[in-house]
Amino acid sequence: MSDFHPDNTLVDWTKDVIQLADALKIEQFIVIGVSGGGAYALACTSEIPERITKAGIISSISPLDVPHVTEGMNVINRVLLGVMQYTPFLLNPLLSPIVRKARKDPQKLFDYGLINYFPIPDKEVLFQPAVREMFLEDLPQAFRQGACGLRLDIKILAQSWGFQLKNISLKVYLWHGKKDENVPANAGRYLANTIPNCEARFYADEGHLLIFNHWQEILTTLVS
């Protein structure tokens, strides 16, 4: 696990990727990013293209300074991003109760909190026993060191990304659900229309968690 750097940017993060790849003696590799991770994958395609063969972004966020990309976003995400952009000093008080609940009683947070912010296609995924169990294991780990990681992620994604999507030359594959309320499909459409060599697929009846239903297709596409 890399050290916490409160002033890190998307571009800075690619240096960690290079250090890891060098340590593992991997010269070139594929990058995959899901949700907010899509921004980090795209940073790699921009900043270290000589090390990347192709990229896959699933349910990916886009830059937030683009009109209409947050239309249809659920309330909690819209509030968190808005607070970070305009009143960042309020973010800690907002996140603290979530962090405490995630560490103390992740099952209650999942069953009576988080799941209510997902549309029907995502609820169907989350009700699968294996997926639910995975989330219950991951929630305490996500906040093991408090809210600093989530707070930094929100900050990084809400500010300028530090690179231009239109300058990405590598092949990028994109998958996005039209019923996604965490990262609305408008974000995916913007990415697909702005990245020059982007092959996009949109699913009419999928939400944010489409990767659980389409992971085989995604991996097959990326390794072919």
C-alpha positions as a printed Julia matrix, in Angstrom:
224×3 Matrix{Float64}:
   0.0     0.0     0.0
   1.42    3.39   -1.0
   1.76    6.11    1.63
  -0.95    8.72    2.0
  -0.04   11.99    0.24
  -2.66   14.69    0.9
  -1.55   16.81   -2.07
  -1.51   14.02   -4.64
  -3.13   14.47   -8.04
  -4.18   12.01  -10.72
  -0.92   12.64  -12.54
   1.11   12.03   -9.36
  -0.58    8.67   -8.9
   0.89    7.34  -12.15
   4.33    7.47  -10.51
   3.17    4.86   -7.99
   1.98    2.69  -10.87
   5.4     2.87  -12.53
   7.19    2.02   -9.29
   4.97   -1.03   -8.79
   5.34   -2.2   -12.4
   9.12   -1.78  -12.24
   9.3    -3.7    -8.96
   7.32   -6.54  -10.56
   9.43   -6.31  -13.74
   6.36   -5.72  -15.91
   7.24   -3.59  -18.92
   3.79   -3.11  -20.45
   0.32   -3.77  -19.1
  -3.41   -3.12  -19.44
  -5.11   -0.7   -17.04
  -8.7    -1.07  -15.88
 -10.61    1.5   -13.86
 -14.09    1.19  -12.38
 -16.18    4.17  -11.24
 -13.8     6.8    -9.85
 -10.97    4.47  -10.81
 -11.66    5.26  -14.44
 -10.02    8.65  -13.96
  -6.87    6.99  -12.63
  -6.76    4.56  -15.56
  -7.13    7.44  -18.0
  -4.32    9.31  -16.24
  -2.07    6.35  -17.01
  -3.0     6.41  -20.69
  -2.14   10.11  -20.78
   1.03   10.21  -18.7
   2.71    6.83  -19.27
   1.4     5.66  -22.68
   4.65    3.83  -23.44
   3.86    1.39  -20.61
   0.17    0.85  -21.4
  -1.13   -1.44  -24.15
  -4.82   -0.57  -23.78
  -7.29    0.64  -21.18
 -10.74   -0.33  -19.99
 -13.01    2.02  -18.06
 -16.24    0.76  -16.52
 -18.97    3.03  -15.11
 -16.32    5.74  -15.13
 -16.61    9.25  -13.83
 -15.7    12.09  -16.18
 -14.32   15.57  -15.46
 -16.96   17.44  -13.49
 -16.51   20.83  -15.12
 -18.5    19.61  -18.13
 -22.19   20.59  -18.49
 -24.8    17.92  -17.77
 -22.46   15.08  -16.68
 -23.97   15.0   -13.18
 -27.61   15.13  -14.3
 -29.35   12.1   -12.81
 -26.65   11.51  -10.17
 -27.91   10.27   -6.81
 -28.2    12.69   -3.91
 -25.28   11.44   -1.81
 -22.73   11.67   -4.64
 -24.02   15.05   -5.76
 -23.78   16.4    -2.19
 -20.26   15.05   -1.58
 -18.91   16.45   -4.84
 -20.64   19.78   -4.31
 -19.33   20.11   -0.77
 -15.77   19.38   -1.91
 -16.02   21.95   -4.69
 -17.62   24.78   -2.71
 -17.4    24.14    1.06
 -14.65   21.52    1.61
 -14.47   22.24    5.36
 -17.85   20.49    5.71
 -16.67   17.21    4.2
 -15.21   15.73    7.39
 -18.43   16.22    9.42
 -20.4    14.6     6.59
 -18.08   11.6     6.25
 -17.43   10.92    9.95
 -20.77    9.16   10.68
 -20.34    6.99    7.57
 -16.82    6.02    8.62
 -17.9     5.13   12.16
 -20.77    2.99   10.91
 -18.62    1.24    8.3
 -16.09    0.22   10.93
 -18.55   -0.64   13.69
 -21.56   -2.1    11.88
 -20.99   -2.48    8.11
 -24.03   -4.75    7.75
 -26.4    -2.06    9.03
 -24.76    0.61    6.86
 -25.09   -1.64    3.83
 -28.65   -2.88    4.42
 -30.26    0.34    5.63
 -28.04    3.0     4.1
 -25.94    2.48    1.0
 -28.24    0.08   -0.81
 -31.03    2.68   -0.84
 -28.97    4.9    -3.13
 -28.75    2.32   -5.91
 -31.29    1.84   -8.72
 -33.09   -1.49   -9.25
 -30.47   -3.08  -11.57
 -27.77   -2.46   -8.95
 -29.96   -3.66   -6.08
 -30.39   -6.97   -7.93
 -26.61   -7.32   -8.03
 -26.15   -6.31   -4.39
 -28.73   -8.84   -3.21
 -26.59  -11.67   -4.59
 -25.1   -13.37   -1.49
 -21.52  -13.43   -2.79
 -21.6    -9.76   -3.78
 -23.18   -8.71   -0.49
 -20.55  -10.63    1.44
 -17.79   -8.97   -0.57
 -19.14   -5.5     0.17
 -19.48   -6.28    3.89
 -15.83   -7.36    3.98
 -14.64   -4.36    1.97
 -16.5    -1.59    3.83
 -14.42   -1.73    7.06
 -11.21   -2.01    5.04
 -12.1     1.05    2.95
 -12.15    3.15    6.12
  -9.47    1.32    8.07
  -7.41    4.51    8.27
 -10.4     6.83    8.6
 -11.91    9.04    5.95
  -8.66   10.5     4.59
  -8.54    8.23    1.54
 -12.13    8.86    0.49
 -11.76   12.57    1.15
  -8.66   12.73   -1.07
 -10.38   10.73   -3.82
 -13.31   13.15   -3.85
 -10.9    16.1    -3.91
  -8.87   14.65   -6.79
 -11.92   13.81   -8.89
 -13.62   17.16   -8.24
 -10.68   19.29   -9.35
  -9.0    19.63  -12.74
  -7.58   16.28  -13.81
  -4.34   17.79  -15.12
  -4.46   16.25  -18.59
  -6.58   16.49  -21.72
  -8.78   13.57  -22.76
  -8.57   14.67  -26.39
  -4.8    14.04  -26.33
  -5.07   10.38  -25.33
  -3.76    8.31  -28.23
  -4.16    4.79  -26.85
  -7.12    2.51  -27.43
  -9.7     2.9   -24.67
 -12.68    0.56  -24.18
 -15.64    1.93  -22.28
 -18.65    0.19  -20.7
 -21.48    2.14  -19.05
 -25.02    1.44  -17.87
 -27.79    3.79  -18.95
 -29.49    3.36  -15.56
 -26.38    4.31  -13.6
 -27.24    6.84  -10.88
 -23.82    6.88   -9.2
 -22.09    8.07  -12.37
 -24.8     8.91  -14.91
 -24.48    7.77  -18.51
 -23.87   11.36  -19.63
 -20.4    11.04  -18.12
 -19.74    7.96  -20.23
 -21.06    9.67  -23.34
 -18.75   12.62  -22.77
 -15.75   10.32  -22.4
 -16.71    8.31  -25.49
 -17.11   11.47  -27.56
 -13.91   13.14  -26.34
 -11.32   10.35  -26.24
 -10.21    9.95  -29.89
  -9.77    6.17  -29.99
 -12.59    5.06  -27.7
 -14.81    2.06  -28.32
 -17.92    2.41  -26.16
 -20.75    0.11  -25.2
 -23.82    1.28  -23.31
 -26.3    -1.12  -21.68
 -29.95   -0.08  -21.54
 -30.81   -2.08  -18.41
 -27.6    -1.87  -16.38
 -26.6     0.43  -13.55
 -23.3     1.28  -11.88
 -22.44   -2.32  -11.01
 -22.57   -3.72  -14.54
 -19.09   -5.2   -14.1
 -20.58   -8.03  -12.03
 -22.78   -9.11  -14.94
 -20.3    -8.47  -17.75
 -16.84   -9.15  -16.33
 -16.18  -12.06  -18.69
 -17.0    -9.95  -21.74
 -14.85   -7.09  -20.42
 -11.81   -9.24  -19.7
 -12.12  -11.11  -22.99
 -12.21   -7.82  -24.89
  -9.18   -6.42  -23.09
  -6.94   -9.48  -23.43
  -7.85  -10.3   -27.04
